[in-house]
């Protein structure tokens, strides 16, 4: 997963963790967390605070075609 600065077009981070195509990405409102779902049947929660890094990899058991944070950002949805 690549993260770019929308103003400058500069690449900000390369998030390595998935081993197959990524289907969906969402970023929290405060821009401190991201989630991604991929064809490797995993969902990854990323920290974007400071140096971007993987926080948790979840074995989804199927292809997560979409991921999103809940409105309160205390939960996430994948399906």
XYZ file of N, CA, C and O in Angstrom:
316
model
N 0.853 -1.164 0.000
C 0.000 0.000 0.000
C 0.902 1.232 0.000
O 1.810 1.330 0.814
N 0.647 2.156 -0.913
C 1.406 3.394 -0.976
C 0.572 4.542 -0.428
O -0.635 4.614 -0.664
N 1.217 5.448 0.295
C 0.569 6.626 0.853
C 1.273 7.862 0.301
O 2.498 7.963 0.382
N 0.486 8.771 -0.303
C 1.041 9.997 -0.878
C 0.472 11.219 -0.178
O -0.656 11.200 0.314
N 1.233 12.295 -0.208
C 0.761 13.600 0.248
C -0.118 14.170 -0.862
O 0.337 14.333 -2.001
N -1.373 14.464 -0.557
C -2.322 14.938 -1.575
C -1.971 16.324 -2.104
O -2.355 16.671 -3.219
N -1.258 17.111 -1.341
C -0.891 18.463 -1.770
C 0.321 18.469 -2.690
O 0.353 19.167 -3.689
N 1.341 17.673 -2.340
C 2.605 17.716 -3.081
C 2.784 16.562 -4.055
O 3.632 16.626 -4.938
N 2.020 15.477 -3.863
C 2.202 14.287 -4.691
C 3.392 13.445 -4.258
O 3.704 12.436 -4.875
N 4.030 13.832 -3.157
C 5.190 13.111 -2.633
C 4.755 11.822 -1.933
O 3.780 11.813 -1.178
N 5.486 10.731 -2.209
C 5.194 9.477 -1.520
C 5.617 9.607 -0.067
O 6.743 9.974 0.232
N 4.676 9.321 0.843
C 4.932 9.462 2.273
C 5.326 8.143 2.932
O 6.088 8.140 3.884
N 4.772 7.031 2.440
C 5.045 5.739 3.078
C 4.742 4.602 2.117
O 3.904 4.727 1.226
N 5.438 3.503 2.323
C 5.162 2.235 1.655
C 4.834 1.248 2.758
O 5.682 0.941 3.600
N 3.588 0.800 2.802
C 3.122 -0.111 3.846
C 3.224 -1.539 3.327
O 2.431 -1.960 2.487
N 4.209 -2.264 3.813
C 4.435 -3.640 3.369
C 3.833 -4.608 4.373
O 4.052 -4.478 5.574
N 3.087 -5.569 3.864
C 2.480 -6.556 4.747
C 1.611 -7.543 3.994
O 1.557 -8.716 4.327
N 0.921 -7.065 2.963
C 0.095 -7.958 2.162
C 0.969 -8.704 1.150
O 1.989 -8.186 0.694
N 0.540 -9.909 0.796
C 1.278 -10.725 -0.169
C 0.516 -10.904 -1.478
O 0.929 -11.698 -2.317
N -0.601 -10.168 -1.627
C -1.393 -10.239 -2.845
C -2.067 -8.886 -3.049
O -1.905 -7.989 -2.225
N -2.826 -8.739 -4.107
C -3.461 -7.476 -4.452
C -4.332 -6.921 -3.324
O -5.066 -7.664 -2.680
N -4.252 -5.613 -3.115
C -5.059 -4.928 -2.106
C -6.361 -4.472 -2.757
O -6.361 -3.866 -3.827
N -7.483 -4.783 -2.104
C -8.805 -4.452 -2.628
C -9.354 -3.143 -2.098
O -10.095 -2.456 -2.792
N -9.045 -2.808 -0.842
C -9.686 -1.664 -0.211
C -8.799 -1.107 0.891
O -8.084 -1.853 1.561
N -8.865 0.230 1.051
C -8.108 0.927 2.099
C -9.002 2.010 2.678
O -9.782 2.642 1.953
N -8.902 2.239 3.981
C -9.589 3.355 4.617
C -8.643 3.970 5.641
O -7.799 3.273 6.209
N -8.791 5.274 5.857
C -7.968 5.999 6.823
C -8.888 6.627 7.857
O -9.939 7.178 7.513
N -8.487 6.558 9.120
C -9.279 7.146 10.198
C -9.365 8.661 10.039
O -8.525 9.282 9.382
N -10.383 9.260 10.650
C -10.589 10.703 10.537
C -9.407 11.511 11.041
O -9.103 12.572 10.519
N -8.731 11.009 12.082
C -7.575 11.729 12.627
C -6.277 11.401 11.885
O -5.209 11.908 12.225
N -6.371 10.543 10.874
C -5.231 10.147 10.023
C -4.121 9.419 10.776
O -2.990 9.344 10.292
N -4.445 8.838 11.923
C -3.436 8.104 12.694
C -3.447 6.605 12.410
O -2.488 5.909 12.705
N -4.564 6.100 11.857
C -4.691 4.674 11.552
C -5.189 4.491 10.130
O -5.900 5.343 9.585
N -4.831 3.362 9.548
C -5.385 2.940 8.262
C -5.692 1.456 8.357
O -5.118 0.742 9.182
N -6.613 0.992 7.523
C -6.888 -0.432 7.399
C -6.878 -0.774 5.919
O -7.205 0.056 5.076
N -6.475 -2.003 5.631
C -6.466 -2.467 4.245
C -6.895 -3.923 4.216
O -6.648 -4.679 5.145
N -7.558 -4.297 3.131
C -7.980 -5.670 2.909
C -7.463 -6.145 1.567
O -7.467 -5.371 0.595
N -7.005 -7.393 1.490
C -6.359 -7.862 0.269
C -6.742 -9.290 -0.095
O -7.322 -10.024 0.703
N -6.353 -9.666 -1.327
C -6.606 -11.010 -1.840
C -5.775 -12.080 -1.145
O -5.943 -13.267 -1.424
N -4.886 -11.695 -0.233
C -4.170 -12.691 0.570
C -5.013 -13.136 1.767
O -4.538 -13.822 2.647
N -6.294 -12.715 1.776
C -7.294 -13.097 2.773
C -7.025 -12.481 4.140
O -7.414 -13.022 5.178
N -6.358 -11.318 4.163
C -6.064 -10.638 5.418
C -6.554 -9.204 5.402
O -6.719 -8.588 4.352
N -6.771 -8.694 6.604
C -7.027 -7.281 6.860
C -5.887 -6.824 7.757
O -5.538 -7.499 8.725
N -5.283 -5.679 7.432
C -4.194 -5.163 8.252
C -4.576 -3.796 8.790
O -5.110 -2.954 8.067
N -4.313 -3.603 10.085
C -4.464 -2.301 10.727
C -3.063 -1.688 10.792
O -2.113 -2.328 11.253
N -2.942 -0.459 10.298
C -1.664 0.239 10.219
C -1.653 1.460 11.125
O -2.660 2.147 11.247
N -0.502 1.751 11.705
C -0.287 3.018 12.388
C 0.345 3.970 11.384
O 1.326 3.620 10.726
N -0.201 5.163 11.274
C 0.365 6.189 10.404
C 1.032 7.292 11.219
O 1.563 8.241 10.668
N 0.997 7.162 12.545
C 1.622 8.149 13.432
C 3.135 7.918 13.431
O 3.596 6.802 13.680
N 3.889 8.946 13.138
C 5.341 8.790 13.046
C 5.692 7.934 11.844
O 5.158 8.128 10.760
N 6.557 6.957 12.043
C 6.910 6.045 10.957
C 5.787 5.026 10.786
O 5.414 4.330 11.731
N 5.228 4.935 9.591
C 4.111 4.029 9.325
C 4.532 2.587 9.557
O 5.628 2.177 9.163
N 3.662 1.809 10.243
C 3.985 0.408 10.517
C 2.716 -0.410 10.720
O 1.649 0.117 11.030
N 2.867 -1.714 10.537
C 1.773 -2.658 10.743
C 1.528 -2.834 12.239
O 2.454 -3.102 12.991
N 0.267 -2.688 12.654
C -0.097 -2.922 14.051
C -0.647 -4.327 14.266
O -0.333 -4.977 15.251
N -1.518 -4.768 13.343
C -2.144 -6.087 13.507
C -2.587 -6.617 12.158
O -3.170 -5.889 11.360
N -2.285 -7.887 11.927
C -2.764 -8.579 10.722
C -3.841 -9.561 11.160
O -3.634 -10.364 12.061
N -4.998 -9.499 10.514
C -6.150 -10.332 10.850
C -6.400 -11.308 9.712
O -6.547 -10.896 8.553
N -6.449 -12.605 10.035
C -6.801 -13.623 9.042
C -8.310 -13.550 8.850
O -9.077 -13.951 9.719
N -8.716 -13.013 7.708
C -10.136 -12.779 7.447
C -10.855 -14.051 7.024
O -12.056 -14.177 7.199
N -10.158 -14.993 6.428
C -10.760 -16.250 6.020
C -11.453 -16.199 4.671
O -12.068 -17.165 4.241
N -11.377 -15.098 4.002
C -11.956 -14.892 2.673
C -11.413 -13.586 2.137
O -10.643 -12.904 2.811
N -11.809 -13.237 0.927
C -11.328 -11.985 0.355
C -12.133 -10.809 0.900
O -13.343 -10.747 0.679
N -11.511 -9.892 1.600
C -12.226 -8.701 2.060
C -12.276 -7.672 0.917
O -11.279 -7.025 0.615
N -13.416 -7.562 0.269
C -13.545 -6.657 -0.867
C -13.626 -5.202 -0.439
O -13.313 -4.301 -1.214
N -14.074 -4.961 0.788
C -14.186 -3.587 1.282
C -13.863 -3.546 2.770
O -14.205 -4.474 3.510
N -13.184 -2.490 3.189
C -12.908 -2.250 4.610
C -13.236 -0.789 4.906
O -13.071 0.072 4.057
N -13.730 -0.531 6.110
C -14.016 0.840 6.519
C -14.058 0.924 8.040
O -14.378 -0.064 8.717
N -13.728 2.088 8.565
C -13.884 2.345 9.986
C -15.341 2.648 10.285
O -16.031 3.274 9.473
N -15.809 2.232 11.475
C -17.131 2.626 11.946
C -17.114 4.125 12.224
O -16.050 4.712 12.431
N -18.280 4.769 12.221
C -18.316 6.215 12.465
C -17.630 6.642 13.771
O -17.012 7.700 13.826
N -17.700 5.803 14.816
C -17.044 6.151 16.086
C -15.563 5.772 16.103
O -14.854 6.053 17.058
N -15.108 5.096 15.045
C -13.723 4.657 14.844
C -13.212 3.712 15.937
O -12.019 3.510 16.082
N -14.139 3.104 16.681
C -13.757 2.109 17.691
C -13.834 0.701 17.121
O -13.364 -0.247 17.732
N -14.434 0.563 15.946
C -14.592 -0.719 15.271
C -14.288 -0.533 13.794
O -14.228 0.593 13.308
N -14.091 -1.659 13.120
C -13.951 -1.599 11.670
C -14.819 -2.681 11.053
O -15.188 -3.644 11.709
N -15.161 -2.465 9.801
C -15.974 -3.408 9.060
C -15.167 -3.921 7.885
O -14.405 -3.175 7.267
N -15.337 -5.199 7.573
C -14.706 -5.801 6.395
C -15.694 -6.793 5.824
O -16.393 -7.491 6.537
N -15.750 -6.860 4.518
C -16.683 -7.795 3.905
C -16.396 -7.983 2.438
O -15.550 -7.375 1.852
